[in-house]
Coordinates of C-alpha atoms and ligand atoms in Angstrom, one line a residue:
M1 CA 16.2 -63.2 91.6
T2 CA 15.5 -65.6 88.8
L3 CA 16.7 -64.5 85.5
S4 CA 14.4 -64.8 82.4
L5 CA 16.3 -64.7 79.2
K6 CA 15.2 -65.5 75.5
L7 CA 16.4 -65.7 72.0
I8 CA 14.4 -64.4 69.2
G9 CA 15.1 -65.2 65.5
Y10 CA 14.3 -67.6 62.7
P11 CA 15.3 -70.4 62.3
I12 CA 16.8 -70.9 65.8
E13 CA 16.0 -74.6 66.8
H14 CA 19.8 -75.5 66.4
S15 CA 21.2 -72.4 68.1
M16 CA 24.1 -73.0 70.5
S17 CA 22.9 -70.0 72.7
P18 CA 20.7 -71.9 75.1
W19 CA 23.5 -74.3 75.9
I20 CA 26.0 -71.4 76.3
H21 CA 23.8 -69.3 78.6
N22 CA 22.7 -72.2 80.7
E23 CA 26.4 -73.1 81.3
F24 CA 26.9 -69.3 82.2
L25 CA 24.0 -69.5 84.7
K26 CA 25.6 -72.6 86.3
R27 CA 29.1 -71.1 86.3
S28 CA 27.9 -67.9 87.9
N29 CA 25.6 -69.6 90.4
L30 CA 22.7 -67.7 89.1
E31 CA 19.1 -69.0 88.7
G32 CA 17.4 -68.5 85.5
T33 CA 16.1 -69.7 82.1
Y34 CA 17.1 -69.1 78.6
E35 CA 14.5 -70.0 76.1
L36 CA 13.9 -70.0 72.4
F37 CA 11.3 -67.6 71.1
E38 CA 11.1 -68.4 67.5
I39 CA 9.2 -66.0 65.2
S40 CA 8.7 -67.3 61.6
P41 CA 8.6 -64.8 58.8
E42 CA 4.9 -65.6 58.3
E43 CA 4.0 -64.4 61.7
S44 CA 3.5 -60.7 62.7
F45 CA 6.8 -59.6 64.3
E46 CA 4.9 -56.7 66.0
D47 CA 2.4 -59.0 67.6
N48 CA 5.2 -61.2 68.9
V49 CA 7.0 -58.2 70.3
T50 CA 3.8 -57.1 72.0
T51 CA 3.7 -60.6 73.7
L52 CA 7.3 -60.2 74.8
K53 CA 6.5 -56.7 76.2
K54 CA 3.9 -58.2 78.4
S55 CA 6.1 -60.8 79.8
V56 CA 8.5 -60.4 82.7
L57 CA 12.0 -60.5 81.1
T58 CA 15.6 -59.8 82.1
G59 CA 16.6 -59.5 78.5
F60 CA 16.9 -61.4 75.2
N61 CA 19.2 -62.0 72.3
V62 CA 18.3 -61.2 68.7
T63 CA 19.5 -63.1 65.7
V64 CA 18.9 -63.3 62.0
P65 CA 16.6 -62.0 60.5
Y66 CA 15.6 -59.5 63.2
K67 CA 18.7 -57.7 64.3
Q68 CA 17.6 -54.5 62.4
K69 CA 13.9 -54.9 62.8
I70 CA 14.0 -55.0 66.6
M71 CA 15.4 -51.5 66.8
Q72 CA 12.2 -49.6 66.2
F73 CA 10.8 -51.3 69.4
L74 CA 13.6 -50.2 71.7
D75 CA 13.6 -47.3 74.1
E76 CA 17.3 -46.7 73.9
V77 CA 20.1 -48.1 71.7
D78 CA 23.8 -47.8 72.9
D79 CA 26.3 -46.1 70.6
T80 CA 28.1 -49.2 69.3
A81 CA 24.7 -50.8 68.3
N82 CA 23.7 -47.5 66.7
L83 CA 26.9 -47.4 64.7
M84 CA 26.3 -51.0 63.6
G85 CA 22.8 -50.4 62.7
A86 CA 21.9 -53.7 64.3
V87 CA 21.1 -55.0 67.8
N88 CA 21.8 -58.6 69.1
T89 CA 21.2 -58.1 72.8
V90 CA 18.3 -56.3 74.6
S91 CA 18.4 -55.6 78.3
I92 CA 15.3 -54.8 80.1
R93 CA 15.7 -52.3 83.0
D94 CA 12.7 -50.6 84.8
G95 CA 10.6 -51.6 81.9
K96 CA 12.9 -49.9 79.4
W97 CA 14.2 -51.9 76.5
I98 CA 17.8 -51.0 75.8
G99 CA 19.7 -52.4 72.7
Y100 CA 23.3 -53.3 72.5
N101 CA 25.5 -55.2 69.9
T102 CA 28.2 -57.5 71.3
D103 CA 29.2 -59.2 67.9
G104 CA 32.2 -56.9 67.3
I105 CA 33.5 -57.1 70.9
G106 CA 32.8 -60.9 70.9
Y107 CA 35.0 -61.2 67.8
L108 CA 37.9 -59.3 69.4
R109 CA 37.7 -61.1 72.7
S110 CA 37.8 -64.4 70.8
L111 CA 40.7 -63.2 68.8
Y112 CA 42.7 -62.2 71.8
A113 CA 41.9 -65.4 73.7
A114 CA 43.3 -67.4 70.8
Y115 CA 46.3 -65.1 70.1
P116 CA 47.1 -62.9 73.2
F117 CA 50.1 -61.4 71.4
L118 CA 47.7 -59.4 69.2
K119 CA 46.3 -57.5 72.2
G120 CA 47.3 -53.8 72.2
V121 CA 49.1 -54.0 68.9
T122 CA 46.6 -52.1 66.8
N123 CA 49.0 -51.0 63.8
K124 CA 48.4 -54.4 62.3
R125 CA 47.3 -54.4 58.6
V126 CA 43.8 -55.8 58.5
L127 CA 41.8 -57.3 55.6
I128 CA 38.0 -58.1 56.2
L129 CA 36.4 -60.1 53.5
G130 CA 32.7 -59.5 52.9
A131 CA 30.5 -56.5 53.8
G132 CA 27.4 -57.7 55.5
G133 CA 26.2 -57.1 59.1
A134 CA 29.0 -59.2 60.6
A135 CA 31.6 -57.3 58.8
R136 CA 30.1 -54.1 59.9
G137 CA 30.3 -55.1 63.5
I138 CA 33.8 -56.2 63.3
F139 CA 34.9 -53.2 61.5
H140 CA 33.6 -50.8 64.1
A141 CA 34.9 -52.9 67.0
L142 CA 38.4 -52.9 65.3
V143 CA 38.1 -49.0 64.8
N144 CA 37.0 -48.5 68.4
E145 CA 40.0 -50.6 69.5
G146 CA 42.3 -48.3 67.7
Y147 CA 43.1 -50.3 64.5
N148 CA 44.0 -47.8 61.8
N149 CA 44.9 -49.8 58.7
I150 CA 41.9 -51.8 57.6
K151 CA 40.7 -52.8 54.1
I152 CA 37.4 -54.2 53.3
A153 CA 37.1 -56.4 50.3
N154 CA 33.6 -57.3 48.9
R155 CA 32.0 -58.5 45.7
T156 CA 29.8 -55.4 45.7
L157 CA 32.2 -52.6 46.4
S158 CA 29.5 -50.1 47.4
R159 CA 28.6 -52.1 50.5
A160 CA 32.2 -52.0 51.7
E161 CA 32.3 -48.3 51.0
S162 CA 29.1 -47.8 53.0
I163 CA 30.7 -49.6 56.1
I164 CA 33.8 -47.5 55.9
G165 CA 31.9 -44.2 55.6
T166 CA 34.1 -41.2 56.2
N167 CA 36.8 -43.1 57.9
K168 CA 40.0 -42.0 56.2
Q169 CA 42.1 -44.9 57.5
A170 CA 40.2 -47.6 55.7
L171 CA 39.7 -48.5 52.1
A172 CA 37.2 -50.6 50.0
I173 CA 38.8 -53.0 47.5
S174 CA 37.6 -55.8 45.2
L175 CA 38.0 -59.5 46.1
E176 CA 40.5 -59.8 43.2
E177 CA 42.7 -57.0 44.5
A178 CA 42.4 -58.7 48.0
A179 CA 43.7 -62.0 46.7
E180 CA 46.5 -60.2 44.8
E181 CA 47.6 -58.1 48.0
L182 CA 47.0 -60.9 50.5
H183 CA 50.6 -61.1 51.5
Q184 CA 50.4 -57.5 52.7
F185 CA 48.1 -58.2 55.6
D186 CA 48.8 -59.3 59.3
L187 CA 45.2 -60.2 60.1
V188 CA 42.6 -61.5 57.5
I189 CA 39.0 -61.9 58.7
Q190 CA 36.5 -63.8 56.5
T191 CA 33.0 -62.7 57.3
S192 CA 31.0 -63.5 54.3
A193 CA 28.6 -66.4 54.1
V194 CA 30.8 -68.1 51.5
G195 CA 31.9 -71.4 52.8
M196 CA 28.9 -72.0 55.1
N197 CA 28.0 -75.6 54.6
E198 CA 29.9 -75.8 51.3
P199 CA 33.5 -76.4 50.6
R200 CA 34.2 -73.0 49.0
S201 CA 36.6 -70.2 49.7
I202 CA 35.8 -66.6 48.9
I203 CA 39.2 -65.9 47.4
I204 CA 42.4 -67.8 46.4
V205 CA 44.6 -67.8 49.5
D206 CA 47.9 -68.7 47.8
R207 CA 49.5 -65.4 48.9
I208 CA 48.9 -65.5 52.7
N209 CA 52.1 -65.0 54.7
E210 CA 53.4 -67.6 57.1
D211 CA 52.8 -65.3 60.2
T212 CA 49.4 -63.9 59.2
V213 CA 46.5 -64.6 61.5
V214 CA 43.5 -65.8 59.7
S215 CA 39.9 -65.8 61.0
D216 CA 36.8 -67.3 59.7
I217 CA 33.5 -66.4 61.5
V218 CA 31.7 -69.0 59.8
Y219 CA 31.5 -72.1 62.2
Q220 CA 29.5 -74.6 60.1
P221 CA 31.7 -76.5 59.1
L222 CA 33.8 -76.0 62.2
E223 CA 36.8 -75.5 59.9
T224 CA 35.8 -73.9 56.6
H225 CA 37.5 -74.6 53.3
F226 CA 39.0 -71.1 53.5
L227 CA 40.6 -72.0 56.9
Q228 CA 41.9 -75.4 55.6
L229 CA 43.6 -73.7 52.7
A230 CA 45.0 -70.9 54.8
K231 CA 46.2 -73.5 57.4
Q232 CA 48.6 -74.8 54.8
R233 CA 50.4 -71.6 54.8
T234 CA 50.1 -70.2 58.4
P235 CA 49.6 -71.9 61.8
F236 CA 47.7 -68.9 63.1
I237 CA 44.0 -70.0 62.4
H238 CA 41.1 -68.5 64.4
H239 CA 37.8 -70.5 64.3
G240 CA 34.3 -68.9 64.2
H241 CA 32.6 -70.7 66.9
T242 CA 34.8 -69.0 69.5
M243 CA 33.2 -65.6 68.5
L244 CA 29.9 -67.3 69.3
L245 CA 31.1 -67.9 72.8
Y246 CA 32.4 -64.4 73.5
Q247 CA 29.5 -62.4 72.1
A248 CA 27.4 -64.4 74.4
Q249 CA 29.8 -63.7 77.3
A250 CA 29.5 -59.9 76.6
A251 CA 25.6 -60.3 76.5
F252 CA 25.5 -62.1 79.8
E253 CA 27.7 -59.4 81.2
I254 CA 25.1 -56.8 80.2
W255 CA 22.3 -58.7 81.7
T256 CA 23.9 -59.7 85.0
G257 CA 27.0 -57.7 85.6
T258 CA 28.9 -60.9 85.9
N259 CA 32.0 -61.5 83.9
V260 CA 31.7 -65.3 83.5
N261 CA 34.8 -67.4 83.1
V262 CA 34.4 -69.3 79.8
S263 CA 37.5 -71.6 80.1
G264 CA 37.1 -74.9 78.4
M265 CA 33.7 -73.9 76.8
D266 CA 35.2 -73.5 73.3
M267 CA 36.3 -77.1 73.3
Q268 CA 32.8 -78.2 74.6
I269 CA 31.0 -76.2 71.8
E270 CA 33.4 -77.8 69.3
Q271 CA 32.3 -81.3 70.6
I272 CA 28.7 -80.4 70.4
L273 CA 29.0 -78.9 66.8
K274 CA 31.0 -82.0 65.8
G275 CA 28.3 -84.4 66.9
R276 CA 25.7 -82.8 64.8
Ligands
LIG1 P1 25.6 -61.0 57.3 O1 24.7 -59.9 57.7 O2 25.2 -62.3 58.0 O3 27.1 -60.7 57.4 P2 24.9 -60.5 54.5 O4 24.4 -59.2 54.8 O5 24.0 -61.4 53.7 O6 25.2 -61.5 55.8 O7 26.3 -60.5 53.8 C1 26.9 -61.5 53.2 C2 28.2 -61.2 52.6 O8 28.7 -62.3 51.9 C3 28.3 -60.1 51.6 O9 29.5 -59.4 51.8 C4 28.1 -60.7 50.3 O10 28.7 -60.0 49.2 P3 27.7 -58.8 48.4 O11 27.7 -57.7 49.4 O12 28.5 -58.6 47.2 O13 26.4 -59.5 48.3 C5 29.0 -62.0 50.6 N1 28.7 -63.0 49.6 C6 27.6 -63.9 49.7 N2 27.7 -64.7 48.7 C7 28.8 -64.5 47.9 C8 29.5 -65.0 46.8 N3 29.0 -66.0 46.1 N4 30.7 -64.5 46.5 C9 31.2 -63.4 47.1 N5 30.6 -62.8 48.2 C10 29.5 -63.3 48.6

């Protein structure tokens, strides 16, 4: 069987996903294609979905700005994606469109790949910076995994509170409080857009401990200003492009049932992104 996979979003011409999934196809000896299906905001989203519904597809990825918008066109949405209110992977089975979200699990897998000693130690004190869609995905993946000591810091406190909902083991705080309390965390995860293509850090990082693990999910630049500053205080740095790889691995698993070995691919992605 030849797999037919796509990515919908805008803009997507520089997406790493085609390279990643073509590599997965090769590594798992499967035949198939992974193509871009760009939908500009001026086009009718509904018309494009109708076109997709008519084509023979195995599944597709969904990226910005359609992760929420796609949900009304799905036949089923799995629990995780429902909790996150966003879908990044659609699998088509017997004509049914089923939505998933692999962003949170992708983050966790990439974190454990970089720092295996974190696996199974869920009493870590975690700080999430930012409260957008990415933060929501990571928060739910952490809670699902059993983490029970999480704070979310955001410029707009109500957005952090809305992610936490009724969870009694999590707390929303301001960015100023986060900077002040930074030494109290074992894992700090930067999820906001601050630092993307700009040398700026969302908070002052002077108080990070020497054994704190620090993630930034931004991967353009490959090492954000935030990570560069954090790196002066702790050796445990976790780069955003690895999350990209593992969310793709989890999506590929949903489509094919194959758990593809990704070894070495993080370095290859790094080289490709560096060459841009
Ligand atoms: P995504 O869904 O990709 O995570 P988003 O929903 O646009 O992106 O969320 C972006 C995050 O970056 C938000 O937490 C936003 O803070 P607000 O909720 O207060 O808007 C944060 N953010 C963006 N620009 C910021 C800035 N200049 N300073 C602080 N936080 C910022």
